[in-house]
Short mmCIF file of C-alpha atoms in Angstrom, two decimals:
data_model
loop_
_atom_site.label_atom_id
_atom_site.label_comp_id
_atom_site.label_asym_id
_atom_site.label_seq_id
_atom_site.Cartn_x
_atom_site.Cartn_y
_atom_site.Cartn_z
CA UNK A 1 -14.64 -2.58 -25.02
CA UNK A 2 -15.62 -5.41 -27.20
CA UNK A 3 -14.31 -9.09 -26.42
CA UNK A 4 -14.00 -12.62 -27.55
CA UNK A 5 -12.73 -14.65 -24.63
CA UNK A 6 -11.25 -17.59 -25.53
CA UNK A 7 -13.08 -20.88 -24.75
CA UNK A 8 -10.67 -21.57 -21.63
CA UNK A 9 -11.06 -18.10 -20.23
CA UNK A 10 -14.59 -18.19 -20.65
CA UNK A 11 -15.39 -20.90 -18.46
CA UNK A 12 -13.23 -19.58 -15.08
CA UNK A 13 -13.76 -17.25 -12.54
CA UNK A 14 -10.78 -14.89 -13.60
CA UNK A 15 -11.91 -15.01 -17.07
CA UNK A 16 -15.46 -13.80 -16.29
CA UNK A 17 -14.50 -11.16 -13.59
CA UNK A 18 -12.02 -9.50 -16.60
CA UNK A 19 -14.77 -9.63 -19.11
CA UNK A 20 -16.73 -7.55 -16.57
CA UNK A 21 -13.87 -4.56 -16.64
CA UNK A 22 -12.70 -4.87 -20.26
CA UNK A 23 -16.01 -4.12 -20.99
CA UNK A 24 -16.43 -0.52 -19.01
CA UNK A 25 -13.25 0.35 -20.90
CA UNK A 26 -14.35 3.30 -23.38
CA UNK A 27 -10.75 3.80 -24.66
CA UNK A 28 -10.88 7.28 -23.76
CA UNK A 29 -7.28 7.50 -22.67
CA UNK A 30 -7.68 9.77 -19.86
CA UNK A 31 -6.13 7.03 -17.84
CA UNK A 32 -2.54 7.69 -20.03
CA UNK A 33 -2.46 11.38 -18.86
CA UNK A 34 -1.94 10.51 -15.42
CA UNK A 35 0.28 7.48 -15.59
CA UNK A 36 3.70 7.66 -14.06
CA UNK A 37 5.11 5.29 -16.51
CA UNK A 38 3.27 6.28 -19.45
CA UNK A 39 4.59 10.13 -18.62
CA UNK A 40 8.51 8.80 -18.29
CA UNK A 41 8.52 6.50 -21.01
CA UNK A 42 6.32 7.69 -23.83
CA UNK A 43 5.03 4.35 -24.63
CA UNK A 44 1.08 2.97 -25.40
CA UNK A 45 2.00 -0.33 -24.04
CA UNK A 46 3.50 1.53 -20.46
CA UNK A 47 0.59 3.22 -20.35
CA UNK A 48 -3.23 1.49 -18.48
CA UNK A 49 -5.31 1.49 -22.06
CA UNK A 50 -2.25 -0.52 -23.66
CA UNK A 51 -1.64 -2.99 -20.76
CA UNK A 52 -5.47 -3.66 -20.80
CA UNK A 53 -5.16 -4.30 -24.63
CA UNK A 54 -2.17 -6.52 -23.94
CA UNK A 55 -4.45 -8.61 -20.91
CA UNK A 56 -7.42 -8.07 -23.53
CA UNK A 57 -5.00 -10.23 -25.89
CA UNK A 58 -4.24 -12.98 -24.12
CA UNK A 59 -7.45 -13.78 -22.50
CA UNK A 60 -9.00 -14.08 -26.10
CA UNK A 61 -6.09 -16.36 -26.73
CA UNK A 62 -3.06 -14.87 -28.18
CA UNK A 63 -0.28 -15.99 -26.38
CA UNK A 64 1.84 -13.74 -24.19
CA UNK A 65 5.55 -12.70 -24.86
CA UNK A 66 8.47 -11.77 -22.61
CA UNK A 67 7.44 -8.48 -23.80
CA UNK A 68 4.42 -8.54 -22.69
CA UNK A 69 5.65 -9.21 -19.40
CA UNK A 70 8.11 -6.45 -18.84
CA UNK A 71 4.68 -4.30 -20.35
CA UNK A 72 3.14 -5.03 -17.24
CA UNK A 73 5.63 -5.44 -14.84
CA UNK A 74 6.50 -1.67 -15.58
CA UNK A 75 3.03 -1.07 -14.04
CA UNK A 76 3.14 0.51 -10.41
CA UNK A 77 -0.24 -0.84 -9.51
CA UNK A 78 -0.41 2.65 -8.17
CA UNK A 79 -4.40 2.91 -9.03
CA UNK A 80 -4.24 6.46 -10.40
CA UNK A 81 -5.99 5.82 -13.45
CA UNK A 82 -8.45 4.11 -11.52
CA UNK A 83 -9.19 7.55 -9.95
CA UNK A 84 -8.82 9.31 -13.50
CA UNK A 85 -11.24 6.52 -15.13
CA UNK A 86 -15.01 8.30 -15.94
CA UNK A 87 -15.83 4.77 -16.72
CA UNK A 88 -15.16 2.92 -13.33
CA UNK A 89 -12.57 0.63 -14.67
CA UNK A 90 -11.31 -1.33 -11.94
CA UNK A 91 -7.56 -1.72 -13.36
CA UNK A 92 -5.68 -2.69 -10.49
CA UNK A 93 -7.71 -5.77 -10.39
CA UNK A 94 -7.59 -6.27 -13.87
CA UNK A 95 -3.61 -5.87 -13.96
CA UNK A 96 -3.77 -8.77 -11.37
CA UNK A 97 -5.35 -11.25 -13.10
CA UNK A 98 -3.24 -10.56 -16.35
CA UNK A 99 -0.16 -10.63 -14.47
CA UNK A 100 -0.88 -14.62 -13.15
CA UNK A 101 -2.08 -15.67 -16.63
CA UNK A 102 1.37 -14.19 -18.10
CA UNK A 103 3.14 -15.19 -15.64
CA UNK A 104 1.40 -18.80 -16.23
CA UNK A 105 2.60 -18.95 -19.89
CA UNK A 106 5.93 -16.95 -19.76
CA UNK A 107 8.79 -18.38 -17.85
CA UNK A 108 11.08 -15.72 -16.31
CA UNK A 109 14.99 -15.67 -15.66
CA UNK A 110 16.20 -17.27 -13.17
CA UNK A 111 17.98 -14.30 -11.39
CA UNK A 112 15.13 -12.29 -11.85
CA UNK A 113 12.29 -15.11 -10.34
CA UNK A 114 15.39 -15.79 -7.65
CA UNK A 115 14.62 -11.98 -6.53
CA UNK A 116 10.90 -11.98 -6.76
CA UNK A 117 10.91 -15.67 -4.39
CA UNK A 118 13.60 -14.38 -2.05
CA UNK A 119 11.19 -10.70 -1.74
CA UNK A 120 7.64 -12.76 -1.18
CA UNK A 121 9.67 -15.54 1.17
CA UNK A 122 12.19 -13.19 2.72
CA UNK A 123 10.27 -9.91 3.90
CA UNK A 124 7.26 -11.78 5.41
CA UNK A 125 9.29 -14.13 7.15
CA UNK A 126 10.50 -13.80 11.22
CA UNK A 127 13.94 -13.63 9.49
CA UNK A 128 13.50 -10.22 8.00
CA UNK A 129 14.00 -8.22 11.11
CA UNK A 130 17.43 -10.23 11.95
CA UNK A 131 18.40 -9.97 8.03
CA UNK A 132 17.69 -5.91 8.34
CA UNK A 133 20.10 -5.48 11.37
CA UNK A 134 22.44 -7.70 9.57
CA UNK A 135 22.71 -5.78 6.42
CA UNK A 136 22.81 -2.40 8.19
CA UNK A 137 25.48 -3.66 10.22
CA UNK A 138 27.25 -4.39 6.75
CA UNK A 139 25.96 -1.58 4.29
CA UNK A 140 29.08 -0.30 3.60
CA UNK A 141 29.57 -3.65 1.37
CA UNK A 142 25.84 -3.93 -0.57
CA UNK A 143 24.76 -2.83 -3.53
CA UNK A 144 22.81 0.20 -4.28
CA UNK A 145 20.07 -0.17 -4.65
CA UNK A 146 19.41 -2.60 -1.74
CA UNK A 147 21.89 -0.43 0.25
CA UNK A 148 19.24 2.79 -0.03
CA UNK A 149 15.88 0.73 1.21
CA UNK A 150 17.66 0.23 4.65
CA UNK A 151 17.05 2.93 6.67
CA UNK A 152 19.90 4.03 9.11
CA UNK A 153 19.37 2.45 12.58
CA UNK A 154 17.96 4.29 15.00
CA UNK A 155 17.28 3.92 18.97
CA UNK A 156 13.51 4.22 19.46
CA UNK A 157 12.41 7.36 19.89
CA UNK A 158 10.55 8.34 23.62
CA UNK A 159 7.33 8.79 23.01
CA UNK A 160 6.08 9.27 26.36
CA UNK A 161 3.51 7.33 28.57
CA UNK A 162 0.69 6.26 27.54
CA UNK A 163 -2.70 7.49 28.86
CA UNK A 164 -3.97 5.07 31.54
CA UNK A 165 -7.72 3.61 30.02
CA UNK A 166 -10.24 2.25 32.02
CA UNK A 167 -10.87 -1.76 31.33
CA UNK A 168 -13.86 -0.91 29.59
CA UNK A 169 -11.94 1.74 27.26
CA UNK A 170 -13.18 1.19 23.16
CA UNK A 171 -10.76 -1.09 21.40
CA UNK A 172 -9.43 -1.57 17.94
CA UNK A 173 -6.83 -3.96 16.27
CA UNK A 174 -3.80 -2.86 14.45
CA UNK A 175 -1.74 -4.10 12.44
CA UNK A 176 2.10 -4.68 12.75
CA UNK A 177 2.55 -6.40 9.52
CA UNK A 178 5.71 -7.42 8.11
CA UNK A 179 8.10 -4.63 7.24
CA UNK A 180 7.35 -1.58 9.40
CA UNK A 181 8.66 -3.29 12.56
CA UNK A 182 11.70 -3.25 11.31
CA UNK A 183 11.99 -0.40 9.02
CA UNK A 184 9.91 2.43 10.82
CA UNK A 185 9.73 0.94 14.30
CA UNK A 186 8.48 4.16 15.96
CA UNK A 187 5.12 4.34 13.88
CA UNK A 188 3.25 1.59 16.24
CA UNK A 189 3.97 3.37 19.95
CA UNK A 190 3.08 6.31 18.14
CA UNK A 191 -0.11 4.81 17.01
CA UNK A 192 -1.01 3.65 20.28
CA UNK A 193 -0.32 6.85 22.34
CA UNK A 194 -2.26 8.68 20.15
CA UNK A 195 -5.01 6.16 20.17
CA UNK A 196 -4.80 5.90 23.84
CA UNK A 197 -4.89 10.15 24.12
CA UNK A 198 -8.20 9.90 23.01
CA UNK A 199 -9.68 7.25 24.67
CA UNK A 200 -8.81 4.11 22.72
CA UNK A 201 -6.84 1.00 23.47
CA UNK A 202 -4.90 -0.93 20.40
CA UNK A 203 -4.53 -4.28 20.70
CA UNK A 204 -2.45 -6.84 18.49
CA UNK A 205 -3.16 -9.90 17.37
CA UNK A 206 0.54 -12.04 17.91
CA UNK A 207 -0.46 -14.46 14.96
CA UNK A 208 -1.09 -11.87 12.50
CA UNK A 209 1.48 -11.55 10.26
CA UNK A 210 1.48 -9.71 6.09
CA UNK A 211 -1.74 -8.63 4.95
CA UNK A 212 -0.76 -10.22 1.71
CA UNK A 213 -0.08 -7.84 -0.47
CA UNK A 214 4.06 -8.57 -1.27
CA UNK A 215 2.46 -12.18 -2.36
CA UNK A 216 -0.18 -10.23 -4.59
CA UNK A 217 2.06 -8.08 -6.16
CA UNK A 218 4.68 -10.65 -6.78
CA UNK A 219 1.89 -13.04 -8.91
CA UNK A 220 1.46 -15.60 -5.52
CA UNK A 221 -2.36 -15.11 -5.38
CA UNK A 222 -2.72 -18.36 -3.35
CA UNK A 223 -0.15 -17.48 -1.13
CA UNK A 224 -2.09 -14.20 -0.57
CA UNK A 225 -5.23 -15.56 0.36
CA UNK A 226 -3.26 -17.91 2.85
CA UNK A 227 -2.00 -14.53 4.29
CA UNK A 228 -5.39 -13.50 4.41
CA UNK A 229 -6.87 -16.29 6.09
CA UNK A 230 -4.43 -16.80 8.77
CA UNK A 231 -5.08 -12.92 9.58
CA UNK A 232 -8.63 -13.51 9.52
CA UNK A 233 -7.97 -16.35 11.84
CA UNK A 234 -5.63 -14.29 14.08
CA UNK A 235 -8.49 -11.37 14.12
CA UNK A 236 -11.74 -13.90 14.55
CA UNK A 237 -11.81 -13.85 18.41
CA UNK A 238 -10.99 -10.45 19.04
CA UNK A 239 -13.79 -9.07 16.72
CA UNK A 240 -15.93 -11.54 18.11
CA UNK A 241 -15.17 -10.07 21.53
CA UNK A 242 -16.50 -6.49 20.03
CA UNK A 243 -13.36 -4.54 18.83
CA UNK A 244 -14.99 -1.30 17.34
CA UNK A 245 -12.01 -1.15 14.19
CA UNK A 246 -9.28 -2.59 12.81
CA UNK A 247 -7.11 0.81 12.20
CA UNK A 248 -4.47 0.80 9.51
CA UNK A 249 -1.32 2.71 10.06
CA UNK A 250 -0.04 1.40 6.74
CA UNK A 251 -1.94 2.21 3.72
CA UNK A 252 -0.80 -0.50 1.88
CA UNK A 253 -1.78 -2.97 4.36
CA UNK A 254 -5.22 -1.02 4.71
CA UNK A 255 -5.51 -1.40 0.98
CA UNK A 256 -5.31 -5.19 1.00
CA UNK A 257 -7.23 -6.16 4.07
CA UNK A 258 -10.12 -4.06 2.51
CA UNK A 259 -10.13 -5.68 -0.78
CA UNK A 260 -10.11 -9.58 1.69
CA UNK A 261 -14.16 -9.51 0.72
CA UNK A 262 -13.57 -9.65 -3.11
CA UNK A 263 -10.70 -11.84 -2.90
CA UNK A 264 -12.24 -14.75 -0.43
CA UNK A 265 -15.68 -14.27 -1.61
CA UNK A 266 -15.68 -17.60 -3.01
CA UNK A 267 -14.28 -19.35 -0.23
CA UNK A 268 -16.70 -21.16 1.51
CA UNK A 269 -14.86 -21.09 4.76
CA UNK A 270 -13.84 -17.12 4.94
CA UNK A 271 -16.25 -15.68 2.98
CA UNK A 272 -18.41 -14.30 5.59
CA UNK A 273 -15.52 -13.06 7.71
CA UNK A 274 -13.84 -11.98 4.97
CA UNK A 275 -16.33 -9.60 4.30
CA UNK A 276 -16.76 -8.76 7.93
CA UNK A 277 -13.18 -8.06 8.16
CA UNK A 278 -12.84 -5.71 5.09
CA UNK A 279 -16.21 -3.62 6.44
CA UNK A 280 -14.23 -3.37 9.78
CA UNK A 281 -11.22 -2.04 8.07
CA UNK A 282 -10.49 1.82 8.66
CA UNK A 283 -7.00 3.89 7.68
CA UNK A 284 -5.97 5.50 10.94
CA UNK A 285 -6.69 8.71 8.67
CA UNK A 286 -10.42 8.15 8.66
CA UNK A 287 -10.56 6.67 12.31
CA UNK A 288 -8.80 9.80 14.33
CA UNK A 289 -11.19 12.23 12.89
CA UNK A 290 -14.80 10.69 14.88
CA UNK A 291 -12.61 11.50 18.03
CA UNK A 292 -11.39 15.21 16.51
CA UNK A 293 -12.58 17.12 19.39
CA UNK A 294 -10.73 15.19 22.28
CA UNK A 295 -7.38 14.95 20.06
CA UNK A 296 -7.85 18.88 20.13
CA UNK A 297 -7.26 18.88 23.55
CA UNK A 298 -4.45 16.58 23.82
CA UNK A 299 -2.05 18.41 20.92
CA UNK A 300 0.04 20.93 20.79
CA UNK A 301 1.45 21.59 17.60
CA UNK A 302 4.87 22.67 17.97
CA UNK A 303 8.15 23.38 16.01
CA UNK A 304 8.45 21.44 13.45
CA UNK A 305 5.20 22.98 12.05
CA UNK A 306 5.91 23.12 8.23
CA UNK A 307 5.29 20.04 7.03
CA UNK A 308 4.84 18.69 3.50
CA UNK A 309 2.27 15.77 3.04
CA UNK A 310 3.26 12.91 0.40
CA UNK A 311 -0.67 11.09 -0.06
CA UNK A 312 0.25 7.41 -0.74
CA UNK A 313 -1.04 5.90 -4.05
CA UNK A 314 -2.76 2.90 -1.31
CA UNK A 315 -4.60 5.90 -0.09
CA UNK A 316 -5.79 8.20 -2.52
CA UNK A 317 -6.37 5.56 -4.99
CA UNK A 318 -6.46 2.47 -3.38
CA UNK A 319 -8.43 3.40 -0.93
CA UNK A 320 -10.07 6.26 -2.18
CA UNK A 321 -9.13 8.16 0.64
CA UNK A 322 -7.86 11.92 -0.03
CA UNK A 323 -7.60 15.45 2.32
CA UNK A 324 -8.58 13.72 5.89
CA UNK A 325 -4.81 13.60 6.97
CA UNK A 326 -3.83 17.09 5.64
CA UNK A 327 -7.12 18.62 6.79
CA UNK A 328 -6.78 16.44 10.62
CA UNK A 329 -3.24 17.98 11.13
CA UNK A 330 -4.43 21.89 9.82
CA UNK A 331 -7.19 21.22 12.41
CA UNK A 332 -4.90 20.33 15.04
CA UNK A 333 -2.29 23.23 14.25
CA UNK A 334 0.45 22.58 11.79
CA UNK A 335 1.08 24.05 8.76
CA UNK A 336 0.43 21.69 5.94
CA UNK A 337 1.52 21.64 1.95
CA UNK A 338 1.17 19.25 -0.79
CA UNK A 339 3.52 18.96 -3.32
CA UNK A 340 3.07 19.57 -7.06
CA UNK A 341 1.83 16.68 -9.13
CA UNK A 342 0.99 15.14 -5.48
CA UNK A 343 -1.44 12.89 -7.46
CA UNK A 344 1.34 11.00 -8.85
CA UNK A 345 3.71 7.64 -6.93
CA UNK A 346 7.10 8.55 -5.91
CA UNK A 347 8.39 4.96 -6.86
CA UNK A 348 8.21 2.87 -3.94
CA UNK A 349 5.30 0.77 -4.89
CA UNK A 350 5.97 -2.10 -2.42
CA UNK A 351 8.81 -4.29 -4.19
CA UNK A 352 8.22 -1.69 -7.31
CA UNK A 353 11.45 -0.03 -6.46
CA UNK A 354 13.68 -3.16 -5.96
CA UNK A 355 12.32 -4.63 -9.13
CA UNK A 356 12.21 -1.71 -11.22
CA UNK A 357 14.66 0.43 -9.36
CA UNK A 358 15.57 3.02 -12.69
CA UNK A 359 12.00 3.78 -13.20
CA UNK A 360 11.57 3.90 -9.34
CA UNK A 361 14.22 6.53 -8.82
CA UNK A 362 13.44 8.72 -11.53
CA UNK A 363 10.25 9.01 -9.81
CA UNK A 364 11.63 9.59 -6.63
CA UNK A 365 13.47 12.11 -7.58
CA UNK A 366 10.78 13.66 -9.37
CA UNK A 367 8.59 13.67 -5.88
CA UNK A 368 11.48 15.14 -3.71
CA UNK A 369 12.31 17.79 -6.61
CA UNK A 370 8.10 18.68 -6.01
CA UNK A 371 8.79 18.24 -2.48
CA UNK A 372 11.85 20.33 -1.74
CA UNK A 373 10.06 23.43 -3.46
CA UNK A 374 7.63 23.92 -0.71
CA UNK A 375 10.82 23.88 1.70
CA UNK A 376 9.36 21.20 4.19
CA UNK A 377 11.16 20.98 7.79
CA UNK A 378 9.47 17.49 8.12
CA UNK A 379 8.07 15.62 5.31
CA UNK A 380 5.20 13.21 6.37
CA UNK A 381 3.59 10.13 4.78
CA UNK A 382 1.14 7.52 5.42
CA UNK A 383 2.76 4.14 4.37
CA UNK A 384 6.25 2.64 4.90
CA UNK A 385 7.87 1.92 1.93
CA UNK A 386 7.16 5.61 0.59
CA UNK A 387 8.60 6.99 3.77
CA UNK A 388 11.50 4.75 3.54
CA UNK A 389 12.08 5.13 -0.44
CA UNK A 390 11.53 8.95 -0.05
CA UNK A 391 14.63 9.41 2.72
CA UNK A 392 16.77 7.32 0.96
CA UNK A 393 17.06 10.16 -1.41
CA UNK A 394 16.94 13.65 1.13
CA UNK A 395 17.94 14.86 4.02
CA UNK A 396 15.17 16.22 5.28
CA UNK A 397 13.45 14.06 7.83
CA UNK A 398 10.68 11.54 6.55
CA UNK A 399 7.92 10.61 9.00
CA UNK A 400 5.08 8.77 9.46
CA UNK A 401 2.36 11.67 9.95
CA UNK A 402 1.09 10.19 13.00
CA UNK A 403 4.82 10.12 14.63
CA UNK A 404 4.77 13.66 14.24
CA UNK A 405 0.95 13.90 15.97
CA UNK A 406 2.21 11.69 18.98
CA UNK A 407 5.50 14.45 19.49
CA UNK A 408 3.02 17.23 19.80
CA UNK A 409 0.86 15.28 22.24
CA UNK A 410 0.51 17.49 25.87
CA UNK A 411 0.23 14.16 27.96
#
């Protein structure tokens, strides 16, 4: 794609990296046949080649509209035309830089910035797990749509003890990040029993906190780099005491923490660890498998066996990351199907479905319609706000995958 930068864009960092992507752009339009929005809404603009046109725009000047906003914020940043793209255009990055520049020129309402501060401020702060119990306690009296991303509470499940380690035993960091304490607060034991089952011993870093990516996706780029760096900070002496991994349970999160590298690359500081930490940085899907052989002997897959797999956009796209889960749990037993379509989001898309909740839903209820024809007992995910947007609209039981791995554990 040809471009003519304006003299301000030229001369930055942003400006330069977007040049780089515009330019693989062929205009093919692949990228429109698998676009979520694009498919509901019929619309060049709410489809990747007309957003690009739209950043295209105003980096060669032209200045951006409240239209041009809503363009992009209609975007799931779900990466699936990424995967689609023969040409390698890196759109989720490009979508982020044309989101800041808008967002730069294009003052927004004040209910709807009120929303967006209270989301990045709110769900990475030590008051969201208070604030959670708080409005479950009082559901009955919210609105909808913040009524259906509360899940019901629940006691924590048993999950049994967990295998005794020698001192020496491997170790690798996880994760707790901001949300899925809260929300899904079964997923981490069940991490670290099955980690332990085969040998490992997960450790957490106390003063690691959001990998960032609520701050990314809500146009705070510095504040995501500050979310970086203190987890980089938090991490430092643990991977300089020779922690083999950090293991993602949270694809999101995984997403982010491997993109740290490109984002801090120019920081002087964090560059170097940056890049250290992002090369450390494995999705629990891809970690389990180099110890295959000893989970085989510690599982026994038992009823519930039919399970339907949702892949999360932050792994098949993000991370590039597609068959190890279904393939690890047909391996160890259980009967696994993927939806129709199971290319495409079902909504959630971080704050996606709190700031876009119509488009959100009609997605979701696409996914479960796909979903509920291969007549799941247990549908399993790897990422908490699809588990917790998917239940909010079935009854069938949503689960973390590896939940669902640490109940068929024979220790």
């Amino acid at each position: 794609m040809q471009t003519a930068l304006s003299e301000e864009m030229r001369n930055t960092r942003e400006g330069r990296e977007a040049e780089e992507i515009l330019r693989r752009c062929v205009h093919c339009g692949f990228c429109t046949a698998t676009c979520p929005t694009y498919q509901i809404l019929g619309d060049e603009l709410d489809g990747p080649r007309g957003r690009i046109y739209l950043i295209k725009q105003v980096l060669e000047g032209v200045p951006a509209t409240r239209s041009t906003q809503l363009h992009l914020d209609r975007c799931l940043t779900c990466r699936n035309c990424e995967t689609t793209c023969p040409s390698g255009v890196q759109y989720g990055r490009l979508v982020d830089i044309g989101r800041e520049l808008v967002a730069r020129q294009v003052p927004r309402p004040a209910t709807e910035q009120a929303l967006r501060t209270a989301l990045k401020e709110g769900v990475t702060s030590t008051w969201f797990a208070p604030a959670v119990m708080l409005g479950q306690a009082f559901a009955s009296v919210l609105p909808r749509f913040l009524r259906d991303k509360l899940p019901a509470p629940t006691a924590p499940q048993a999950q049994g003890r967990l295998t005794t380690l020698p001192t020496n035993a491997p170790r690798v960091l996880l994760l707790a990040g901001c949300v899925q304490p809260s929300l899904t607060p079964n997923i981490q034991p069940a991490t670290e029993r099955v980690l332990a089952a085969v040998g490992i011993r997960a450790i957490t870093a106390p003063k690691a906190g959001c990998c960032g990516a609520i701050r990314q996706h809500l146009d705070d780029h510095s504040g995501a780099l500050n979310d970086a760096r203190r987890n980089i900070d938090a991490w430092w002496p643990l991977i300089e005491s020779g922690v083999e991994a950090l293991v993602m349970n949270a694809s999101g999160c995984g997403s982010m923490v491997k993109d740290y590298g490109h984002l801090l690359r120019h920081d002087p500081v964090y560059a170097e660890k940056a890049a250290k930490v992002a090369t450390l940085t494995v999705d629990l899907a891809e970690y389990l498998p180099l110890h295959a052989t000893r989970l085989r002997e510690q599982v026994q897959a038992r009823d519930p066996r039919r399970l339907t797999y949702h892949p999360p956009c932050s792994l098949q796209h993000g991370q590039q990351v597609r068959g190890a889960i279904e393939q690890l749990l047909r391996n160890l037993g259980f009967e696994v199907q993927l939806p129709a379509d199971s290319h495409l989001c079902c909504g959630s898309a971080g704050t996606y479905s709190l700031l876009q909740p119509e488009l959100a839903n009609e997605l979701r209820q696409s996914k479960l319609a796909a979903i509920a024809a291969t007549k799941p007992e247990v549908v399993v995910s790897a990422n908490v706000g699809c588990i917790c947007h998917l239940q909010a609209g079935t009854a069938t039981p949503v689960r973390h995958w590896v939940e669902v791995l640490a109940d068929a554990l024979s220790v």
